[in-house]
Every structure is written in C-alpha cells, then in structure tokens.
Tab-separated table of N, CA, C and O in Angstrom:
chain	number	residue	atom	x	y	z
O	516	UNK	N	-26.441	-12.307	-10.636
O	516	UNK	CA	-26.104	-12.075	-11.880
O	516	UNK	C	-25.352	-10.396	-11.776
O	516	UNK	O	-25.766	-9.404	-11.359
O	517	UNK	N	-24.090	-10.441	-12.323
O	517	UNK	CA	-23.232	-9.244	-12.260
O	517	UNK	C	-23.763	-8.277	-13.538
O	517	UNK	O	-24.079	-8.894	-14.627
O	518	UNK	N	-23.977	-7.234	-13.240
O	518	UNK	CA	-24.330	-6.065	-14.278
O	518	UNK	C	-23.238	-5.399	-14.682
O	518	UNK	O	-22.020	-5.168	-13.913
O	519	UNK	N	-23.054	-4.913	-16.048
O	519	UNK	CA	-22.046	-4.305	-16.446
O	519	UNK	C	-22.448	-2.663	-16.794
O	519	UNK	O	-23.550	-2.479	-16.942
O	520	UNK	N	-21.229	-1.904	-17.016
O	520	UNK	CA	-21.768	-0.540	-17.371
O	520	UNK	C	-22.456	-0.492	-18.933
O	520	UNK	O	-23.387	-0.059	-19.198
O	521	UNK	N	-22.120	-1.580	-19.663
O	521	UNK	CA	-22.883	-1.747	-21.009
O	521	UNK	C	-24.338	-2.171	-20.715
O	521	UNK	O	-24.896	-1.462	-21.436
O	522	UNK	N	-24.608	-2.752	-19.545
O	522	UNK	CA	-25.942	-3.332	-19.611
O	522	UNK	C	-26.662	-1.778	-19.191
O	522	UNK	O	-27.822	-1.846	-19.509
O	523	UNK	N	-26.096	-1.156	-18.095
O	523	UNK	CA	-26.791	0.298	-17.574
O	523	UNK	C	-26.765	1.046	-18.921
O	523	UNK	O	-27.828	1.814	-19.073
O	524	UNK	N	-26.064	0.918	-19.951
O	524	UNK	CA	-25.979	2.032	-20.972
O	524	UNK	C	-27.366	1.476	-21.903
O	524	UNK	O	-27.950	2.221	-22.557
O	525	UNK	N	-27.457	0.186	-22.079
O	525	UNK	CA	-28.562	-0.263	-22.674
O	525	UNK	C	-29.908	0.083	-21.947
O	525	UNK	O	-30.835	0.467	-22.525
O	526	UNK	N	-29.986	0.232	-20.597
O	526	UNK	CA	-30.980	0.688	-19.832
O	526	UNK	C	-31.389	2.001	-20.114
O	526	UNK	O	-32.386	2.750	-20.065
O	527	UNK	N	-30.202	2.936	-20.385
O	527	UNK	CA	-30.245	4.172	-20.720
O	527	UNK	C	-30.976	4.481	-22.095
O	527	UNK	O	-31.366	5.686	-22.254
O	528	UNK	N	-31.241	3.420	-22.610
O	528	UNK	CA	-31.952	3.664	-24.115
O	528	UNK	C	-31.090	3.546	-25.390
O	528	UNK	O	-31.476	3.804	-26.444
O	529	UNK	N	-29.798	3.000	-25.262
O	529	UNK	CA	-29.064	2.671	-26.345
O	529	UNK	C	-28.932	1.267	-26.774
O	529	UNK	O	-29.507	0.312	-25.958
O	530	UNK	N	-28.821	1.192	-28.071
O	530	UNK	CA	-28.669	-0.110	-28.683
O	530	UNK	C	-27.493	-0.824	-27.896
O	530	UNK	O	-26.597	-0.111	-27.752
O	531	UNK	N	-27.440	-2.232	-28.500
O	531	UNK	CA	-26.172	-2.760	-27.918
O	531	UNK	C	-24.751	-2.526	-28.241
O	531	UNK	O	-23.870	-2.466	-27.631
O	532	UNK	N	-24.767	-2.072	-29.852
O	532	UNK	CA	-23.376	-1.654	-30.277
O	532	UNK	C	-23.039	-0.275	-29.679
O	532	UNK	O	-21.799	-0.165	-29.225
O	533	UNK	N	-23.978	0.553	-29.669
O	533	UNK	CA	-23.605	1.918	-29.175
O	533	UNK	C	-23.463	1.731	-27.658
O	533	UNK	O	-22.606	2.502	-26.935
O	534	UNK	N	-24.163	0.957	-26.912
O	534	UNK	CA	-23.973	0.909	-25.505
O	534	UNK	C	-22.553	0.232	-25.197
O	534	UNK	O	-21.858	0.787	-24.234
O	535	UNK	N	-22.282	-0.653	-26.031
O	535	UNK	CA	-20.775	-1.042	-25.858
O	535	UNK	C	-19.698	-0.238	-25.953
O	535	UNK	O	-18.865	-0.126	-25.402
O	536	UNK	N	-19.711	0.637	-27.155
O	536	UNK	CA	-18.980	1.703	-27.567
O	536	UNK	C	-18.798	2.709	-26.547
O	536	UNK	O	-17.802	3.074	-26.118
O	537	UNK	N	-19.932	3.079	-26.025
O	537	UNK	CA	-19.916	4.246	-24.891
O	537	UNK	C	-19.278	3.567	-23.640
O	537	UNK	O	-18.743	4.532	-22.780
O	538	UNK	N	-19.570	2.505	-23.248
O	538	UNK	CA	-19.313	2.081	-21.860
O	538	UNK	C	-17.537	1.977	-22.013
O	538	UNK	O	-16.910	2.192	-21.255
O	539	UNK	N	-17.142	1.731	-23.334
O	539	UNK	CA	-15.674	1.239	-23.305
O	539	UNK	C	-15.137	2.860	-23.453
O	539	UNK	O	-13.857	2.754	-23.006
O	540	UNK	N	-15.542	3.748	-24.455
O	540	UNK	CA	-14.894	4.920	-24.530
O	540	UNK	C	-14.981	5.855	-23.627
O	540	UNK	O	-14.106	6.655	-23.300
O	541	UNK	N	-16.322	5.922	-22.855
O	541	UNK	CA	-16.439	7.083	-22.046
O	541	UNK	C	-16.098	6.318	-20.497
O	541	UNK	O	-15.393	7.177	-19.700
O	542	UNK	N	-16.604	5.131	-20.250
O	542	UNK	CA	-16.546	4.721	-18.838
O	542	UNK	C	-15.671	3.629	-18.704
O	542	UNK	O	-15.294	3.143	-17.552
O	543	UNK	N	-14.662	3.354	-19.707
O	543	UNK	CA	-13.841	2.208	-19.580
O	543	UNK	C	-14.340	1.083	-18.950
O	543	UNK	O	-13.618	0.221	-18.649
O	544	UNK	N	-15.768	0.773	-19.269
O	544	UNK	CA	-16.611	-0.289	-18.922
O	544	UNK	C	-16.173	-0.519	-17.338
O	544	UNK	O	-16.107	-1.738	-16.970
O	545	UNK	N	-16.088	0.494	-16.455
O	545	UNK	CA	-15.858	0.213	-14.889
O	545	UNK	C	-16.586	1.654	-14.204
O	545	UNK	O	-16.716	2.699	-14.576
O	546	UNK	N	-17.598	0.941	-13.322
O	546	UNK	CA	-18.167	1.871	-12.596
O	546	UNK	C	-17.480	3.113	-11.741
O	546	UNK	O	-17.874	4.149	-11.701
O	547	UNK	N	-16.261	2.823	-11.451
O	547	UNK	CA	-15.567	3.649	-10.481
O	547	UNK	C	-15.033	4.895	-11.484
O	547	UNK	O	-14.624	5.977	-10.717
O	548	UNK	N	-15.246	4.937	-12.805
O	548	UNK	CA	-14.828	5.970	-13.671
O	548	UNK	C	-15.892	7.190	-13.426
O	548	UNK	O	-15.305	8.258	-13.574
O	549	UNK	N	-17.041	6.633	-13.097
O	549	UNK	CA	-17.934	7.811	-12.684
O	549	UNK	C	-17.419	8.704	-11.532
O	549	UNK	O	-18.051	9.759	-11.476
O	550	UNK	N	-16.774	8.136	-10.652
O	550	UNK	CA	-16.138	8.862	-9.783
O	550	UNK	C	-15.093	9.979	-9.927
O	550	UNK	O	-15.114	11.250	-9.407
O	551	UNK	N	-14.510	9.776	-11.065
O	551	UNK	CA	-13.775	10.734	-11.408
O	551	UNK	C	-13.941	11.854	-12.802
O	551	UNK	O	-13.410	12.863	-12.615
O	552	UNK	N	-14.966	11.432	-13.543
O	552	UNK	CA	-15.647	12.016	-14.647
O	552	UNK	C	-16.600	13.187	-14.099
O	552	UNK	O	-17.552	12.845	-13.408
O	553	UNK	N	-16.443	14.217	-14.379
O	553	UNK	CA	-17.449	15.254	-14.060
O	553	UNK	C	-18.525	15.330	-15.315
O	553	UNK	O	-18.429	14.706	-16.327
O	554	UNK	N	-19.553	15.756	-15.051
O	554	UNK	CA	-20.856	15.822	-16.016
O	554	UNK	C	-20.350	16.764	-17.068
O	554	UNK	O	-20.704	16.274	-18.171
O	555	UNK	N	-19.347	17.694	-16.909
O	555	UNK	CA	-18.943	18.550	-17.968
O	555	UNK	C	-18.155	17.765	-18.860
O	555	UNK	O	-18.045	17.918	-20.153
O	556	UNK	N	-17.332	16.794	-18.388
O	556	UNK	CA	-16.388	15.947	-19.137
O	556	UNK	C	-17.204	15.018	-19.911
O	556	UNK	O	-16.978	14.921	-21.081
O	557	UNK	N	-18.299	14.554	-19.365
O	557	UNK	CA	-19.103	13.585	-19.932
O	557	UNK	C	-19.805	14.346	-20.930
O	557	UNK	O	-19.879	13.713	-22.350
O	558	UNK	N	-20.409	15.595	-20.915
O	558	UNK	CA	-20.941	16.563	-21.982
O	558	UNK	C	-19.852	16.511	-23.230
O	558	UNK	O	-20.167	16.466	-24.334
O	559	UNK	N	-18.496	16.690	-22.831
O	559	UNK	CA	-17.637	17.028	-23.964
O	559	UNK	C	-17.399	15.696	-24.682
O	559	UNK	O	-17.291	15.693	-25.876
O	560	UNK	N	-17.491	14.436	-24.145
O	560	UNK	CA	-17.275	13.290	-24.724
O	560	UNK	C	-18.540	12.688	-25.546
O	560	UNK	O	-18.373	12.508	-26.638
O	561	UNK	N	-19.830	13.492	-25.112
O	561	UNK	CA	-20.831	13.021	-25.979
O	561	UNK	C	-20.805	13.935	-27.412
O	561	UNK	O	-21.061	13.528	-28.343
O	562	UNK	N	-20.242	15.248	-27.101
O	562	UNK	CA	-20.064	16.030	-28.300
O	562	UNK	C	-18.844	15.645	-29.305
O	562	UNK	O	-19.111	15.519	-30.592
O	563	UNK	N	-17.902	14.796	-28.808
O	563	UNK	CA	-16.805	14.380	-29.539
O	563	UNK	C	-17.358	13.219	-30.294
O	563	UNK	O	-17.115	13.050	-31.404
O	564	UNK	N	-18.254	12.148	-29.685
O	564	UNK	CA	-18.558	11.038	-30.292
O	564	UNK	C	-19.486	11.452	-31.449
O	564	UNK	O	-19.817	10.835	-32.624
O	565	UNK	N	-20.480	12.490	-31.191
O	565	UNK	CA	-21.231	13.067	-32.155
O	565	UNK	C	-20.641	13.803	-33.455
O	565	UNK	O	-21.173	13.998	-34.697
O	566	UNK	N	-19.559	14.511	-33.236
O	566	UNK	CA	-18.838	15.117	-34.229
O	566	UNK	C	-17.867	14.103	-35.106
O	566	UNK	O	-17.464	14.475	-36.235
O	567	UNK	N	-17.691	12.902	-34.890
O	567	UNK	CA	-16.979	12.056	-35.598
O	567	UNK	C	-17.706	11.778	-36.721
O	567	UNK	O	-18.750	11.705	-36.898
O	568	UNK	N	-16.842	11.274	-37.881
O	568	UNK	CA	-17.816	10.929	-39.061
O	568	UNK	C	-18.311	9.201	-38.900
O	568	UNK	O	-17.910	8.799	-37.818
O	569	UNK	N	-19.014	8.870	-39.643
O	569	UNK	CA	-19.696	7.594	-39.524
O	569	UNK	C	-18.729	6.437	-39.545
O	569	UNK	O	-18.620	5.561	-38.813
O	570	UNK	N	-17.566	6.650	-40.349
O	570	UNK	CA	-16.688	5.683	-40.487
O	570	UNK	C	-15.456	5.761	-39.423
O	570	UNK	O	-15.171	4.622	-39.000
O	571	UNK	N	-15.583	6.788	-38.620
O	571	UNK	CA	-14.989	6.805	-37.326
O	571	UNK	C	-15.594	6.391	-36.212
O	571	UNK	O	-14.928	6.215	-35.033
O	572	UNK	N	-16.961	6.106	-36.333
O	572	UNK	CA	-17.492	5.500	-35.362
O	572	UNK	C	-18.550	6.647	-34.534
O	572	UNK	O	-18.910	6.444	-33.161
O	573	UNK	N	-19.101	7.257	-35.540
O	573	UNK	CA	-20.132	8.509	-34.825
O	573	UNK	C	-21.241	7.638	-34.231
O	573	UNK	O	-21.874	6.745	-34.505
O	574	UNK	N	-21.721	8.120	-32.972
O	574	UNK	CA	-22.783	7.828	-32.363
O	574	UNK	C	-23.842	8.983	-31.984
O	574	UNK	O	-23.318	9.940	-31.486
O	575	UNK	N	-24.965	9.108	-32.566
O	575	UNK	CA	-25.874	10.076	-32.298
O	575	UNK	C	-26.669	9.802	-31.014
O	575	UNK	O	-27.279	8.683	-30.804
O	576	UNK	N	-26.797	10.618	-29.922
O	576	UNK	CA	-27.343	10.187	-28.932
O	576	UNK	C	-28.752	11.085	-28.699
O	576	UNK	O	-28.671	12.390	-28.985
O	577	UNK	N	-29.830	10.335	-28.156
O	577	UNK	CA	-31.042	11.094	-28.136
O	577	UNK	C	-30.854	12.098	-26.660
O	577	UNK	O	-30.242	11.480	-25.954
O	578	UNK	N	-31.565	13.040	-26.579
O	578	UNK	CA	-31.647	13.784	-25.308
O	578	UNK	C	-31.945	12.921	-24.107
O	578	UNK	O	-31.426	12.999	-22.964
O	579	UNK	N	-32.990	11.885	-24.251
O	579	UNK	CA	-33.512	11.215	-23.409
O	579	UNK	C	-32.124	10.056	-22.735
O	579	UNK	O	-31.949	10.076	-21.608
O	580	UNK	N	-31.576	9.858	-23.802
O	580	UNK	CA	-30.314	8.754	-23.427
O	580	UNK	C	-29.093	9.474	-22.717
O	580	UNK	O	-28.836	9.167	-21.716
O	581	UNK	N	-29.186	10.763	-23.142
O	581	UNK	CA	-27.915	11.611	-22.367
O	581	UNK	C	-28.311	11.886	-21.123
O	581	UNK	O	-27.557	11.838	-20.137
O	582	UNK	N	-29.614	12.266	-20.808
O	582	UNK	CA	-30.148	12.432	-19.540
O	582	UNK	C	-29.809	11.302	-18.729
O	582	UNK	O	-29.518	11.444	-17.491
O	583	UNK	N	-30.388	10.116	-19.125
O	583	UNK	CA	-30.279	8.851	-18.281
O	583	UNK	C	-28.683	8.408	-17.992
O	583	UNK	O	-28.495	7.945	-16.947
O	584	UNK	N	-27.805	8.874	-19.051
O	584	UNK	CA	-26.500	8.519	-18.544
O	584	UNK	C	-25.847	9.519	-17.447
O	584	UNK	O	-25.038	9.076	-16.698
O	585	UNK	N	-26.295	10.736	-17.704
O	585	UNK	CA	-25.968	11.852	-16.562
O	585	UNK	C	-26.287	11.154	-15.309
O	585	UNK	O	-25.849	11.050	-14.247
O	586	UNK	N	-27.612	10.515	-15.119
O	586	UNK	CA	-28.469	10.138	-14.022
O	586	UNK	C	-27.467	8.859	-13.652
O	586	UNK	O	-27.413	8.589	-12.360
O	587	UNK	N	-27.065	8.213	-14.706
O	587	UNK	CA	-26.448	6.963	-14.310
O	587	UNK	C	-25.194	7.256	-13.375
O	587	UNK	O	-24.718	6.564	-12.542
O	588	UNK	N	-24.528	8.182	-13.899
O	588	UNK	CA	-23.257	8.675	-13.351
O	588	UNK	C	-23.377	8.951	-11.770
O	588	UNK	O	-22.608	8.654	-10.967
O	589	UNK	N	-24.504	9.694	-11.422
O	589	UNK	CA	-24.938	10.021	-9.899
O	589	UNK	C	-25.220	8.870	-9.319
O	589	UNK	O	-24.731	8.521	-8.198
O	590	UNK	N	-25.990	7.860	-9.826
O	590	UNK	CA	-26.302	6.527	-9.335
O	590	UNK	C	-25.018	5.681	-9.030
O	590	UNK	O	-25.054	5.136	-7.951
O	591	UNK	N	-24.284	5.685	-9.964
O	591	UNK	CA	-22.856	5.035	-9.670
O	591	UNK	C	-22.142	5.602	-8.455
O	591	UNK	O	-21.692	4.948	-7.754
O	592	UNK	N	-22.309	6.890	-8.396
O	592	UNK	CA	-21.230	7.692	-7.433
O	592	UNK	C	-22.027	7.272	-6.092
O	592	UNK	O	-21.443	7.003	-5.088
O	593	UNK	N	-23.345	7.223	-5.966
O	593	UNK	CA	-24.040	7.136	-4.665
O	593	UNK	C	-23.817	5.647	-4.401
O	593	UNK	O	-23.654	5.552	-3.179
O	594	UNK	N	-23.807	4.886	-5.356
O	594	UNK	CA	-23.595	3.359	-4.815
O	594	UNK	C	-22.201	2.938	-4.403
O	594	UNK	O	-22.160	2.402	-3.384
O	595	UNK	N	-21.240	3.639	-4.929
O	595	UNK	CA	-19.694	3.648	-4.549
O	595	UNK	C	-19.739	4.222	-3.084
O	595	UNK	O	-19.054	3.758	-2.274
O	596	UNK	N	-20.264	5.444	-3.106
O	596	UNK	CA	-20.336	5.966	-1.687
O	596	UNK	C	-20.809	5.373	-0.528
O	596	UNK	O	-20.322	5.646	0.812
O	597	UNK	N	-21.880	4.584	-0.858
O	597	UNK	CA	-22.624	3.835	0.055
O	597	UNK	C	-22.067	2.486	0.356
O	597	UNK	O	-22.534	1.588	0.921
O	598	UNK	N	-20.808	2.368	-0.311
O	598	UNK	CA	-19.904	1.054	-0.197
O	598	UNK	C	-20.910	-0.043	-0.722
O	598	UNK	O	-20.585	-1.418	-0.182
O	599	UNK	N	-21.762	0.154	-1.697
O	599	UNK	CA	-22.468	-1.030	-2.516
O	599	UNK	C	-21.693	-1.052	-4.008
O	599	UNK	O	-21.134	-0.063	-4.665
O	600	UNK	N	-21.655	-2.481	-4.336
O	600	UNK	CA	-21.223	-2.634	-5.703
O	600	UNK	C	-22.191	-2.427	-6.700
O	600	UNK	O	-23.380	-3.089	-6.690
O	601	UNK	N	-22.047	-1.507	-7.489
O	601	UNK	CA	-23.148	-1.163	-8.619
O	601	UNK	C	-23.226	-2.367	-9.391
O	601	UNK	O	-24.375	-2.336	-9.988
O	602	UNK	N	-22.412	-3.172	-9.773
O	602	UNK	CA	-22.723	-4.580	-10.347
O	602	UNK	C	-23.588	-5.213	-9.951
O	602	UNK	O	-24.156	-6.369	-10.570
O	603	UNK	N	-24.021	-5.255	-8.532
O	603	UNK	CA	-24.834	-6.302	-8.159
O	603	UNK	C	-26.354	-5.899	-8.216
O	603	UNK	O	-27.348	-6.452	-7.853
O	604	UNK	N	-26.806	-4.327	-8.796
O	604	UNK	CA	-28.133	-4.052	-8.989
O	604	UNK	C	-28.151	-3.390	-10.393
O	604	UNK	O	-27.208	-2.826	-10.838
O	605	UNK	N	-29.337	-3.581	-10.715
O	605	UNK	CA	-29.536	-2.928	-12.122
O	605	UNK	C	-29.675	-1.352	-11.822
O	605	UNK	O	-30.266	-1.089	-10.806
O	606	UNK	N	-29.345	-0.644	-12.915
O	606	UNK	CA	-29.553	0.784	-12.819
O	606	UNK	C	-30.998	1.262	-13.006
O	606	UNK	O	-31.717	0.814	-13.750
O	607	UNK	N	-31.357	1.901	-11.822
O	607	UNK	CA	-32.986	2.225	-11.686
O	607	UNK	C	-33.183	3.399	-12.701
O	607	UNK	O	-33.265	4.520	-12.275
O	608	UNK	N	-33.355	3.358	-14.098
O	608	UNK	CA	-33.401	4.379	-15.085
O	608	UNK	C	-34.933	4.916	-14.829
O	608	UNK	O	-34.802	6.217	-14.950
O	609	UNK	N	-35.760	4.461	-14.240
O	609	UNK	CA	-36.937	5.087	-13.913
O	609	UNK	C	-37.017	6.245	-12.953
O	609	UNK	O	-37.741	6.899	-12.620
O	610	UNK	N	-35.622	6.383	-12.069
O	610	UNK	CA	-35.344	7.369	-11.216
O	610	UNK	C	-34.443	8.306	-11.664
O	610	UNK	O	-33.916	9.309	-11.016
O	611	UNK	N	-34.240	8.465	-12.883
O	611	UNK	CA	-33.401	9.309	-13.561
O	611	UNK	C	-33.520	10.951	-13.190
O	611	UNK	O	-32.657	11.584	-12.824
O	612	UNK	N	-34.792	11.377	-13.040
O	612	UNK	CA	-35.056	12.686	-12.977
O	612	UNK	C	-34.682	13.031	-11.412
O	612	UNK	O	-34.279	13.996	-11.187
O	613	UNK	N	-34.953	12.222	-10.304
O	613	UNK	CA	-34.497	12.209	-8.854
O	613	UNK	C	-33.130	12.113	-9.021
O	613	UNK	O	-32.474	13.097	-8.202
O	614	UNK	N	-32.591	11.460	-9.752
O	614	UNK	CA	-30.773	11.397	-9.759
O	614	UNK	C	-30.390	12.573	-10.189
O	614	UNK	O	-29.349	13.118	-9.640
O	615	UNK	N	-31.033	13.129	-11.142
O	615	UNK	CA	-30.298	14.510	-11.552
O	615	UNK	C	-30.712	15.647	-10.768
O	615	UNK	O	-29.825	16.493	-10.378
O	616	UNK	N	-32.080	15.683	-10.160
O	616	UNK	CA	-32.232	16.478	-9.132
O	616	UNK	C	-31.274	16.549	-7.964
O	616	UNK	O	-30.626	17.447	-7.535
O	617	UNK	N	-30.962	15.318	-7.600
O	617	UNK	CA	-29.948	15.076	-6.418
O	617	UNK	C	-28.604	15.636	-6.818
O	617	UNK	O	-27.854	16.225	-6.176
O	618	UNK	N	-28.164	15.260	-8.173
O	618	UNK	CA	-26.680	16.051	-8.421
O	618	UNK	C	-26.762	17.367	-8.498
O	618	UNK	O	-25.968	18.111	-7.989
O	619	UNK	N	-27.728	18.046	-9.151
O	619	UNK	CA	-27.757	19.616	-9.076
O	619	UNK	C	-28.045	20.079	-7.611
O	619	UNK	O	-27.290	21.207	-7.455
O	620	UNK	N	-28.810	19.455	-6.992
O	620	UNK	CA	-28.704	19.877	-5.410
O	620	UNK	C	-27.392	19.907	-4.903
O	620	UNK	O	-26.789	20.797	-4.218
O	621	UNK	N	-26.659	18.775	-4.877
O	621	UNK	CA	-25.306	18.992	-4.483
O	621	UNK	C	-24.333	19.715	-5.108
O	621	UNK	O	-23.671	20.505	-4.352
O	622	UNK	N	-24.281	19.955	-6.413
O	622	UNK	CA	-23.400	20.912	-7.134
O	622	UNK	C	-23.692	22.320	-6.646
O	622	UNK	O	-22.889	23.015	-6.205
O	623	UNK	N	-25.059	22.540	-6.384
O	623	UNK	CA	-25.541	23.962	-5.819
O	623	UNK	C	-25.204	24.163	-4.530
O	623	UNK	O	-24.475	25.202	-4.059
O	624	UNK	N	-25.072	23.041	-3.521
O	624	UNK	CA	-24.319	23.048	-2.134
O	624	UNK	C	-23.025	23.377	-2.330
O	624	UNK	O	-22.614	24.241	-1.646
O	625	UNK	N	-22.192	22.533	-2.966
O	625	UNK	CA	-20.870	23.068	-3.158
O	625	UNK	C	-20.343	24.247	-3.542
O	625	UNK	O	-19.624	24.923	-3.057
O	626	UNK	N	-21.244	24.674	-4.692
O	626	UNK	CA	-20.894	26.020	-5.308
O	626	UNK	C	-21.294	27.364	-4.217
O	626	UNK	O	-20.661	28.143	-4.193
O	627	UNK	N	-22.173	27.168	-3.483
O	627	UNK	CA	-22.756	28.150	-2.785
O	627	UNK	C	-22.337	28.266	-1.375
O	627	UNK	O	-22.795	28.817	-0.381
O	628	UNK	N	-21.589	26.865	-0.981
O	628	UNK	CA	-21.035	26.765	0.358
O	628	UNK	C	-20.182	28.135	0.861
O	628	UNK	O	-19.238	28.134	0.227
O	629	UNK	N	-20.637	28.866	2.087
O	629	UNK	CA	-19.832	30.066	2.466
O	629	UNK	C	-18.475	29.529	2.882
O	629	UNK	O	-17.633	30.151	2.643
O	630	UNK	N	-18.547	28.272	3.527
O	630	UNK	CA	-17.180	28.104	4.478
O	630	UNK	C	-16.837	26.590	3.936
O	630	UNK	O	-17.593	25.588	4.110
O	631	UNK	N	-15.868	26.499	2.940
O	631	UNK	CA	-15.647	25.343	2.542
O	631	UNK	C	-14.660	24.392	3.224
O	631	UNK	O	-14.608	23.199	3.108
O	632	UNK	N	-14.391	24.995	4.635
O	632	UNK	CA	-13.731	24.133	5.550
O	632	UNK	C	-14.521	23.636	6.517
O	632	UNK	O	-13.994	23.429	7.473
O	633	UNK	N	-15.871	23.530	6.335
O	633	UNK	CA	-16.947	22.985	7.250
O	633	UNK	C	-16.499	21.883	7.852
O	633	UNK	O	-16.588	21.716	9.158
O	634	UNK	N	-16.144	20.765	7.221
O	634	UNK	CA	-16.017	19.551	7.740
O	634	UNK	C	-14.628	19.390	8.301
O	634	UNK	O	-14.236	18.261	9.002
O	635	UNK	N	-13.815	20.315	8.280
O	635	UNK	CA	-12.548	20.040	8.979
O	635	UNK	C	-12.497	20.405	10.517
O	635	UNK	O	-13.081	21.436	10.860
O	636	UNK	N	-11.833	19.575	11.417
O	636	UNK	CA	-11.813	19.753	12.808
O	636	UNK	C	-10.809	20.893	13.143
O	636	UNK	O	-9.912	21.142	12.513
O	637	UNK	N	-10.931	21.413	14.228
O	637	UNK	CA	-10.168	22.342	14.675
O	637	UNK	C	-8.945	21.465	15.012
O	637	UNK	O	-8.749	20.396	15.453
O	638	UNK	N	-7.703	22.524	14.911
O	638	UNK	CA	-6.408	22.162	15.324
O	638	UNK	C	-6.094	21.839	16.534
O	638	UNK	O	-6.571	22.542	17.563
O	639	UNK	N	-5.666	20.660	17.102
O	639	UNK	CA	-5.267	20.397	18.542
O	639	UNK	C	-4.159	21.150	18.938
O	639	UNK	O	-3.094	21.321	18.248
O	640	UNK	N	-4.160	21.840	20.064
O	640	UNK	CA	-3.325	22.412	20.807
O	640	UNK	C	-2.991	22.186	22.033
O	640	UNK	O	-3.688	21.390	22.869
O	641	UNK	N	-2.211	23.101	22.736
O	641	UNK	CA	-2.023	22.785	24.293
O	641	UNK	C	-3.132	23.068	25.140
O	641	UNK	O	-3.411	22.547	26.101
O	642	UNK	N	-4.072	24.052	24.583
O	642	UNK	CA	-5.274	24.434	25.374
O	642	UNK	C	-6.503	23.670	24.998
O	642	UNK	O	-7.259	24.093	25.863
O	643	UNK	N	-6.291	22.763	23.831
O	643	UNK	CA	-7.500	21.930	23.914
O	643	UNK	C	-7.795	21.112	25.166
O	643	UNK	O	-6.925	20.245	25.518
O	644	UNK	N	-9.275	20.958	25.440
O	644	UNK	CA	-9.465	20.236	26.445
O	644	UNK	C	-10.201	18.833	25.987
O	644	UNK	O	-10.901	18.853	25.059
O	645	UNK	N	-9.692	17.777	26.823
O	645	UNK	CA	-10.162	16.564	26.186
O	645	UNK	C	-11.228	16.143	27.025
O	645	UNK	O	-11.971	15.857	27.842
C-alpha cells in the first residue's frame, strides 16, 4: 500500500480535510518537497494558514500537530537520503521527539562547524602521489 503526504498529515493529528489542505498547500503532496523546505519556511507557512480568515481556509494547528509535522519533514529527508521511498512506509509518528532531536543536532553541527570545507578533497596537483 502506497502512503501519501496526506496520510502522514493524518498521522500527525490532523483531520482528513485539514490534512489534505496542508499536504497540498505546504508540501504539494510530494515527499521530495521536504528536501527543499526549511523548518523556518514551514513555520512561516503555519502562521500564514492560521492568519487566514475562515472563508479563506484558515487552519488552526495544535502544538503537537506542528511538532509532528516538523518531525515528518526530518523523517522524509532521512528516508530520501537513505534512498528509500517514503511512500512505502508509514510515518512513525511515535518517534517524533527523536526525529526533532536529530534535526536539531544536525543543525547545530552545521552551524558550529569550524571548517565548512571538511568534505572537500584536496586538489590534485603534479606533486600528488598516487
């Protein structure tokens, strides 16, 4: 059974209508969108959805649902980086805290890395010995 972003949003604690709207509006119902969107952009999207009028499609999100959606982004990134298709497994919402912790650890590492070129190899020159 293939899972969708909407299914994951329901697991995050949203009702079916709100899950569909958020999956389409924020994630374009595509797991790969998680690779491109930062948590700050998602937070801004949450604020935008909450600031709309009811007629415009306002969605009020509970703090736990927001946390679960942030964890969903980290999970989708991990699955894609490990070359696994997120549509083949359910989002493990019960691991949300661990996923958020992993995200924060990664961001802290990136921010505090003294040498941003760590992964770059040395340039090959005439003196390079094979």
